[in-house]
Structure formats: structure tokens, C-alpha cells
Coordinates of N, CA and C in Angstrom, one line a residue:
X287 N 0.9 -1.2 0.0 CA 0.0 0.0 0.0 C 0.9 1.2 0.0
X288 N 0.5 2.3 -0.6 CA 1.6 3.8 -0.9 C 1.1 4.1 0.1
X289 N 2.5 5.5 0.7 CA 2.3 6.1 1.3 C 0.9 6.9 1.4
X290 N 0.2 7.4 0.0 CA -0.5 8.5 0.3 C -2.0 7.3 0.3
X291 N -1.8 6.3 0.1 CA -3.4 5.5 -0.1 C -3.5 5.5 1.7
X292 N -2.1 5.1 2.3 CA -1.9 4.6 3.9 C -2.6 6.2 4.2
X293 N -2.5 7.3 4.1 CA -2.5 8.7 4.8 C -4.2 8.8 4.7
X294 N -4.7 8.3 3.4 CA -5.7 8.5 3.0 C -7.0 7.7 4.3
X295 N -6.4 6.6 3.9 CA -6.9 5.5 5.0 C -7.1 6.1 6.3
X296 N -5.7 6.1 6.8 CA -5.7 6.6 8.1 C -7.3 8.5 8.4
X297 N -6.4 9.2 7.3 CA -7.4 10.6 8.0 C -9.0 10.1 7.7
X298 N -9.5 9.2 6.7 CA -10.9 8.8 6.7 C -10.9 8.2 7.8
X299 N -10.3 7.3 8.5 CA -10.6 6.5 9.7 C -10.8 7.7 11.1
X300 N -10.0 8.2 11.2 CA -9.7 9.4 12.0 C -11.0 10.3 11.8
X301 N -11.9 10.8 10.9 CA -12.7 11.4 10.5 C -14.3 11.0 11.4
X302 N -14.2 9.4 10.5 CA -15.4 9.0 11.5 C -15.5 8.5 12.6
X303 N -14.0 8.1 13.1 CA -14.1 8.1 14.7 C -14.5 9.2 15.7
X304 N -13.8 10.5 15.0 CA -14.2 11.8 16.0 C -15.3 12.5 15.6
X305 N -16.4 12.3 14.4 CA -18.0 12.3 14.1 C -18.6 11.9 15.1
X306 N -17.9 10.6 15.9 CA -19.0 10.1 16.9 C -19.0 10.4 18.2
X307 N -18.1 10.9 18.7 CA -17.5 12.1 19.9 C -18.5 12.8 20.4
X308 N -19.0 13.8 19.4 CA -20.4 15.0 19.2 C -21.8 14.0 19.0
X309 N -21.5 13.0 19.2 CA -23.0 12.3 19.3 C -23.1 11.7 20.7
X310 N -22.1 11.0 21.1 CA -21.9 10.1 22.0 C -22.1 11.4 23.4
X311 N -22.1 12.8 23.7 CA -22.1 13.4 24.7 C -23.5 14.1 24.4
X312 N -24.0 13.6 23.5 CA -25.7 14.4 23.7 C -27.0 13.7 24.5
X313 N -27.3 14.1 25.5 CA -28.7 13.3 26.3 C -29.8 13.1 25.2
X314 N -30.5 12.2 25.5 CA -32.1 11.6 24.7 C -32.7 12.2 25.0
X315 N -34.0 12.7 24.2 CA -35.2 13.5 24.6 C -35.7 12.9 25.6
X316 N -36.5 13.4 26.8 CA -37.5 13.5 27.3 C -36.6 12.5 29.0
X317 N -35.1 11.8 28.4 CA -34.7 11.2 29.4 C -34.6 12.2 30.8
X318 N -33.9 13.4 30.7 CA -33.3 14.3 31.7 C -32.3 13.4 32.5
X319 N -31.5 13.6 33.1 CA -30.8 13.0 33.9 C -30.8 11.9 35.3
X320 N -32.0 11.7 35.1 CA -32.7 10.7 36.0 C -32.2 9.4 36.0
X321 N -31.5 8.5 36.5 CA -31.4 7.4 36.4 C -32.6 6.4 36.2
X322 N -32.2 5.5 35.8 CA -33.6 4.3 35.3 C -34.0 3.8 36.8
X323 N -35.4 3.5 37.2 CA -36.3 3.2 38.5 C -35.6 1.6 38.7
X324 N -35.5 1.8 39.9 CA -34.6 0.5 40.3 C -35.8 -0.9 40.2
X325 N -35.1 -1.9 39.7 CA -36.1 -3.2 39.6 C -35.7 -3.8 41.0
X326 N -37.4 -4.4 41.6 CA -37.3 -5.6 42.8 C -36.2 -6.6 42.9
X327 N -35.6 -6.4 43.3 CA -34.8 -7.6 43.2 C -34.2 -8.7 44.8
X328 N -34.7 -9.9 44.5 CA -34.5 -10.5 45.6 C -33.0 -11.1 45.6
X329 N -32.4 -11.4 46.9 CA -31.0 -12.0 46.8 C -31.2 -13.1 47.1
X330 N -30.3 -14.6 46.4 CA -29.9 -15.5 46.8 C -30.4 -15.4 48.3
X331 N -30.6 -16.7 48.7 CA -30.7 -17.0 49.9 C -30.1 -18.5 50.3
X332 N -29.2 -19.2 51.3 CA -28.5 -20.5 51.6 C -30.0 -20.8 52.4
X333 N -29.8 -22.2 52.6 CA -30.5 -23.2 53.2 C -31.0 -22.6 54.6
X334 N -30.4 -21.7 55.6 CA -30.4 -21.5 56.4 C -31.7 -20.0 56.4
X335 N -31.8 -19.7 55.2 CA -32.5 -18.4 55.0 C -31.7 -16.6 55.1
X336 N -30.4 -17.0 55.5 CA -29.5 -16.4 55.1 C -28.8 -15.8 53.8
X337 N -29.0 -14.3 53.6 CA -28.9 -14.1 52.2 C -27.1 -14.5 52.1
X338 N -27.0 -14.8 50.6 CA -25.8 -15.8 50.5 C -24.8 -14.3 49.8
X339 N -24.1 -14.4 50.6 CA -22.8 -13.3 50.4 C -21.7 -13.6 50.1
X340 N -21.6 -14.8 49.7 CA -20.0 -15.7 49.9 C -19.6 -15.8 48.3
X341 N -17.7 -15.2 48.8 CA -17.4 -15.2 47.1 C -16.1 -14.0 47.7
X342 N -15.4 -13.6 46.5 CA -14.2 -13.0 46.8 C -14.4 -10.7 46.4
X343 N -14.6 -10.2 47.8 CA -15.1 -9.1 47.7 C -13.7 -7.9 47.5
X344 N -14.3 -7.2 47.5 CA -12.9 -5.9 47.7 C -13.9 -5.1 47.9
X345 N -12.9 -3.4 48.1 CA -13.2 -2.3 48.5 C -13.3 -1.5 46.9
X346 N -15.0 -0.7 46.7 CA -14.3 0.0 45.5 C -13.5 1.1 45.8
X347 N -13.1 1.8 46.8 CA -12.6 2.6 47.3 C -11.2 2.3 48.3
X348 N -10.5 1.4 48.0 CA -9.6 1.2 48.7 C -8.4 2.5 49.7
X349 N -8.1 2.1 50.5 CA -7.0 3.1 51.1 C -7.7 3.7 52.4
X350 N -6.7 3.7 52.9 CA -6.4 5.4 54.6 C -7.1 4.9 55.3
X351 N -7.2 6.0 56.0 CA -8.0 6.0 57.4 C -8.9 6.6 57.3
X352 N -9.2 7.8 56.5 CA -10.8 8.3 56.2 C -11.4 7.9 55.8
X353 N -12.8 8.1 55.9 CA -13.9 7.5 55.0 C -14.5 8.5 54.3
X354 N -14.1 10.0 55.0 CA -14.5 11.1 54.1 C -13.6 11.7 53.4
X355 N -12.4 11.5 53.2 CA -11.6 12.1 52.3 C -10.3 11.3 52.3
X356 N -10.4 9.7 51.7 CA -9.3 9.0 51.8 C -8.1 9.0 51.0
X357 N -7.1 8.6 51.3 CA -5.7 9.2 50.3 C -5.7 7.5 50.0
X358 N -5.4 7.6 48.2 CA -5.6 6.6 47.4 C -3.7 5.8 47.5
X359 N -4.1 4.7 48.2 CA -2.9 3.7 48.2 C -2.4 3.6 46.9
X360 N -3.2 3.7 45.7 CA -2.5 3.0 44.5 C -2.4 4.2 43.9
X361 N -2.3 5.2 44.4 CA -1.9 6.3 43.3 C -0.6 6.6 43.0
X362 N 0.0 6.8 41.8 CA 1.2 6.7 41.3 C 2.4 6.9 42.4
X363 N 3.3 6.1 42.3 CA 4.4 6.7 42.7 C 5.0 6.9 43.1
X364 N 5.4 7.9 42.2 CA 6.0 9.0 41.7 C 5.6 10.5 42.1
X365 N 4.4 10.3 42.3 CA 3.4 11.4 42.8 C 3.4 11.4 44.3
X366 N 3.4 10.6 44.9 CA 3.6 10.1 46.5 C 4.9 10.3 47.1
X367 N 5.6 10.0 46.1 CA 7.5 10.5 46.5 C 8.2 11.6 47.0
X368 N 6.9 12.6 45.8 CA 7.0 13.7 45.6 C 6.2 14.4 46.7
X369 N 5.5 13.8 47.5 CA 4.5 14.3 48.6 C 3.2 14.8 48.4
X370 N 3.0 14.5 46.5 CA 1.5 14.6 46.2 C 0.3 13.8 46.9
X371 N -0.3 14.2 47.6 CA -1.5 13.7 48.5 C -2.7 13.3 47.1
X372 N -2.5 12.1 46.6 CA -4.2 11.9 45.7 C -5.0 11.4 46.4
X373 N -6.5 12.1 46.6 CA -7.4 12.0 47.3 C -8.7 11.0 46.6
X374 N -9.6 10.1 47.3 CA -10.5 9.6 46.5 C -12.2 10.2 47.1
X375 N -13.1 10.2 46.2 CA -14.2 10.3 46.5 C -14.2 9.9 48.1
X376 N -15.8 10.5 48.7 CA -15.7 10.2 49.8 C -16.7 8.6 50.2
X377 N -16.2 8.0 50.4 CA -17.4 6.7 51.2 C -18.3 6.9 51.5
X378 N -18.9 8.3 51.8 CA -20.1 8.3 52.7 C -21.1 9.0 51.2
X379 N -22.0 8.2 51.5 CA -22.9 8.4 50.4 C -23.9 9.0 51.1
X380 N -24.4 9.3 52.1 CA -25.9 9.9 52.7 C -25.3 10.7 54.1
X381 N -25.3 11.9 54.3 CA -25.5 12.6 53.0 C -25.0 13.3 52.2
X382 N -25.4 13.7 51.0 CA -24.9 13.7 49.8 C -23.6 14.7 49.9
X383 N -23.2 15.7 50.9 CA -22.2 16.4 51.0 C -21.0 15.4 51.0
X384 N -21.4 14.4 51.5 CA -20.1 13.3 51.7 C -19.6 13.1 53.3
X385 N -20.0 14.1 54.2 CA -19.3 14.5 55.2 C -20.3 14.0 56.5
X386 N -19.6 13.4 57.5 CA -20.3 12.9 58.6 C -20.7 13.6 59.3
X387 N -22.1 14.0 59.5 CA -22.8 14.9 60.7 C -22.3 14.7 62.4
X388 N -21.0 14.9 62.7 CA -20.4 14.6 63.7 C -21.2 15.9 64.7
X389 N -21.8 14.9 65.8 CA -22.2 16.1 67.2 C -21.0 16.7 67.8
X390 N -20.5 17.5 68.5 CA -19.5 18.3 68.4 C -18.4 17.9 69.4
X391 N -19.0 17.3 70.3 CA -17.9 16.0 71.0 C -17.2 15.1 70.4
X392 N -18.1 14.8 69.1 CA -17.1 13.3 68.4 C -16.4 14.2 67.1
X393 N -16.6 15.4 66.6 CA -16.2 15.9 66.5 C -14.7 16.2 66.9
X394 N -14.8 17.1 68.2 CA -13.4 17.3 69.1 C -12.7 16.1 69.1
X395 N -13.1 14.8 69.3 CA -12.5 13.6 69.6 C -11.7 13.2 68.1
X396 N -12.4 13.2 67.0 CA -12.0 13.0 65.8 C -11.0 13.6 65.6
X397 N -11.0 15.1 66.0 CA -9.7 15.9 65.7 C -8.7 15.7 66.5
X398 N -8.8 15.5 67.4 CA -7.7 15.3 68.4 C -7.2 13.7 68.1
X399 N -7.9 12.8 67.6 CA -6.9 11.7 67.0 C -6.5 11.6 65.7
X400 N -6.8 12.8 65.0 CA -6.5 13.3 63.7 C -4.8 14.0 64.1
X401 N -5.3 14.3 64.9 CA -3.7 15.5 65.2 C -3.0 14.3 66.2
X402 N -3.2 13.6 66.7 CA -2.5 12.4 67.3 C -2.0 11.5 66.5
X403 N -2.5 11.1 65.1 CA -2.2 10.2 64.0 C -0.6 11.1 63.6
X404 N -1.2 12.2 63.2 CA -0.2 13.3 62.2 C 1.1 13.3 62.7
X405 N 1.1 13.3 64.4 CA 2.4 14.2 65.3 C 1.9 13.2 66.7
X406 N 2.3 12.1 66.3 CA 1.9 10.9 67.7 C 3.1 11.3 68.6
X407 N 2.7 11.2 69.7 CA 3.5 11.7 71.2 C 3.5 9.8 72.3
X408 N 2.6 9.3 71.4 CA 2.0 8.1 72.8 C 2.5 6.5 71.5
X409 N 2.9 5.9 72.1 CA 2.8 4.5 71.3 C 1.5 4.3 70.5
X410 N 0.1 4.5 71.3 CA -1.1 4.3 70.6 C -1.7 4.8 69.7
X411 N -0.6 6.5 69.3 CA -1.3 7.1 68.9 C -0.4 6.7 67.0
X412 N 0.2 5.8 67.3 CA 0.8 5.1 66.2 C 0.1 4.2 65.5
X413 N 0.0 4.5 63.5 CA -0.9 3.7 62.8 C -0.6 1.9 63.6
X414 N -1.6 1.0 63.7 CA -1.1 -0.4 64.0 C -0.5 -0.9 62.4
X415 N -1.1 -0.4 61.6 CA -0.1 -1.0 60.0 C 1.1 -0.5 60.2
X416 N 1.3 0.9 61.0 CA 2.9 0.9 60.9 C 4.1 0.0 62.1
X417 N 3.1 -0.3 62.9 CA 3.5 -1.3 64.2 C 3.8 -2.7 63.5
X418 N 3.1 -2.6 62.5 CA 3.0 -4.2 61.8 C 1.9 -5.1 62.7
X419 N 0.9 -4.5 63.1 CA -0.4 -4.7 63.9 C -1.7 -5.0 62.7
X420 N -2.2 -5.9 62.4 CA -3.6 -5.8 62.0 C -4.7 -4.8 62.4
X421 N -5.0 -4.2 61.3 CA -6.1 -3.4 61.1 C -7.4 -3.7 61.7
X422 N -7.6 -2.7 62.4 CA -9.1 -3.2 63.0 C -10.6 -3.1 61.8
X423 N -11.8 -3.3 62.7 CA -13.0 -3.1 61.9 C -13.3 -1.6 62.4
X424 N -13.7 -0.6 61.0 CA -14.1 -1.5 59.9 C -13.0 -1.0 58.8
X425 N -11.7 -0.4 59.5 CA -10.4 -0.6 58.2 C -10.1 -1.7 57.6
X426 N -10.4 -2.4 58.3 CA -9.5 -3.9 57.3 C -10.5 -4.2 56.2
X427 N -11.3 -4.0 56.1 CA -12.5 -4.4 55.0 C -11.6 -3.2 54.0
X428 N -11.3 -2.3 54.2 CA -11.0 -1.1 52.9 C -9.5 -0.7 52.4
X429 N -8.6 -1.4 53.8 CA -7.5 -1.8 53.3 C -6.6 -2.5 52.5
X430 N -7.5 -3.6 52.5 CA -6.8 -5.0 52.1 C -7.4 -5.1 50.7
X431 N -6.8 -5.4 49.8 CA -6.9 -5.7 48.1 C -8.7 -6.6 48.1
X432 N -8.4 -7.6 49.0 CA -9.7 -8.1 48.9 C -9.7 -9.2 50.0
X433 N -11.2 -9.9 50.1 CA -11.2 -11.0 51.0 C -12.3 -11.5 50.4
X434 N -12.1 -13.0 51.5 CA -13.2 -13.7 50.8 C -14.1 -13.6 52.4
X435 N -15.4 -14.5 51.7 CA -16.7 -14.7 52.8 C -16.7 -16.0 52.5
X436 N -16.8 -16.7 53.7 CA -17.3 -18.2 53.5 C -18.3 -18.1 54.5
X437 N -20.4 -18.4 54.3 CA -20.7 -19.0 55.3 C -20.9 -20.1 55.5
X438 N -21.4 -20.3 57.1 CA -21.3 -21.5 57.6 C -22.8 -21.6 58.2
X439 N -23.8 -22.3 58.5 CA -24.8 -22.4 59.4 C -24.3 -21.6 61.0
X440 N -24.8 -20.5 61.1 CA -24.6 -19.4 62.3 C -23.3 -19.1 62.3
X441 N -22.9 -19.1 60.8 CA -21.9 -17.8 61.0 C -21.5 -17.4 59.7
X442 N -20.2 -15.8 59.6 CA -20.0 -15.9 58.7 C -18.3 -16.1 58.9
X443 N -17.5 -15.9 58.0 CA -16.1 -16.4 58.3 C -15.4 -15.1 57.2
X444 N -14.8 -14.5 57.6 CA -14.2 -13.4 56.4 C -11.9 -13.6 56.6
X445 N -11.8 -14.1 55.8 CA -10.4 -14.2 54.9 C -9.8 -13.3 54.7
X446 N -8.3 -12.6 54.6 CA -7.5 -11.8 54.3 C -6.4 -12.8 54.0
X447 N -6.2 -12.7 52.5 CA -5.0 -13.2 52.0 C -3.8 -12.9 52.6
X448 N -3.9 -11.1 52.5 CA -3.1 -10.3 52.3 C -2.1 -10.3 54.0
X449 N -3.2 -10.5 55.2 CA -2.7 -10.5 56.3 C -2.7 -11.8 56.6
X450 N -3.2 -12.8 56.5 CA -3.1 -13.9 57.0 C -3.9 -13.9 58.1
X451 N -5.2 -13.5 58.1 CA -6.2 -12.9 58.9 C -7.6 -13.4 58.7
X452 N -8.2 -13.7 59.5 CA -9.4 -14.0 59.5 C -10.6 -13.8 60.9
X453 N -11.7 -13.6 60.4 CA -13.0 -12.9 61.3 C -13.6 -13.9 61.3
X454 N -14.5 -14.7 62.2 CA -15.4 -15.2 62.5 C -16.9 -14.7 63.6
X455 N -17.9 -14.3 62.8 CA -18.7 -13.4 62.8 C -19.9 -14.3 63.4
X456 N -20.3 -14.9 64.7 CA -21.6 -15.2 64.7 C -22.4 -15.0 64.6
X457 N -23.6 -15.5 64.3 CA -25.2 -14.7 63.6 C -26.3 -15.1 65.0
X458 N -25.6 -15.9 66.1 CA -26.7 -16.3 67.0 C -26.7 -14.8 68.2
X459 N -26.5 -13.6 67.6 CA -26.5 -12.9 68.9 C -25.2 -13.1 70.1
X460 N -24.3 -13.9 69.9 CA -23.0 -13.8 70.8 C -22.3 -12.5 70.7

């Protein structure tokens, strides 16, 4: 194939790919931005009547110690080296600000082990990841790459590869 048939090819190809750009960002009549009405949906249930949760989960939001403004473990780098803080969405979905309606006591308490994390003065006030301590609930669920769920009849059982860690969760009220 000649150079100019190849040139030719290529800018027609290039042409109708970026034609569909200015279509692909226009909303449908009469849709408005409303998501579609959620369908009934029942969950699996095991023998026990227990809805079945078992299978290998993760965090979509992995990383930190916040739930309202967490710094992303997997963000570049290079960017981290550099002392770039990349930040992720916040976990808290309701409500929609993102931010925990803290009463002004847990509030004060929050900040004062916010500033104890930052500039720790006490053994305790040391991450336990940096102790080489297992993560408590409910960080280790958002830490760890993923885990599995195994149930059992009156219980459930949750797995950490990653720590060599496991929860055993009774369902009888213990």
C-alpha cells in the first residue's frame, strides 16, 4: 500500500471516529438526567435463610484512614515521592455532602486523634499498619486488596490473604 493511499486511510478513519465524539455526549429526549427506577430484586438465599454473600469481595474505594476524604494507596508513585497527596471520592454516600454529621464532641474527639495520627507523642497514637499490627473493623475491610466470605450455618467467616487474617462473625446474637 503507498504512502499516500496509507495517509488517505488513516485521516478517513480518524474522521469517522471523532464524528461520533459530538454524538456520544448528547442526552435523549424527554430522558433528563434521571437514572432508570430500580427493579425488585430479591437476593440468593443458603438453606439457612441467610442471604448468600460468599465469594471474593474488595473495597471500591480502597486506602487510609478516612472515610470522608481518603488518600488513594494506588496512586502513582511518583506522585507520593514527591508528597502529592491523591485524594478519593468520599465513602459516605448519605448525605450527599459526603461528610459525617459529627455532634461536636465526636467531632473534638475525631480531631484530636486526627492531630495524634499526624504528630503521635504516645505508642497508641501510632498507625497499628505501621506497628506491623492488624487493622481493625471496619479498616481492614477497605485496606486490604480483597477478602473472601465463606458461610457457615450461624456464621459468617471473612479471609485476608493479604494479612493472613481471619473474622469469625456469629449470627446467633453472641
Amino acid at each position: 500500500m503507498s504512502t499516500t493511499r496509507l495517509t488517505w486511510a488513516c485521516a478517513t478513519y480518524a474522521v469517522l471516529w471523532l464524528s461520533t465524539a459530538a454524538v456520544t455526549g448528547q442526552e435523549r429526549k424527554g430522558t433528563g438526567n434521571q437514572p432508570p427506577a430500580a427493579k425488585p430484586w430479591a437476593p440468593a438465599r443458603l438453606a439457612d435463610g441467610q442471604p448468600d454473600v460468599q465469594g471474593i469481595w474488595s473495597a471500591v474505594n480502597p486506602g487510609s484512614t478516612s472515610l470522608t476524604n481518603p488518600i488513594s494507596v494506588n496512586a502513582d508513585f511518583d506522585q507520593r515521592a514527591k508528597g502529592v497527596e491523591v485524594r478519593l471520592p468520599s465513602r459516605i454516600i448519605d448525605p450527599p455532602d459526603g461528610q459525617l454529621p459529627y455532634q461536636p464532641w465526636a467531632a473534638a474527639l475525631q480531631k484530636q486523634q486526627g492531630d495524634a495520627y499526624n504528630k503521635p507523642t504516645k505508642p497508641e497514637h501510632i498507625d497499628p499498619q505501621h506497628r506491623c499490627l492488624m487493622s481493625g473493623v471496619p479498616r481492614l475491610y477497605t485496606v486490604a486488596p480483597a477478602f473472601k466470605i465463606i458461610q457457615a450455618p450461624g456464621s459468617i467467616v471473612f479471609i485476608w490473604d493479604e494479612y493472613h487474617a481471619y473474622r469469625v462473625v456469629a449470627l446467633d446474637g453472641r
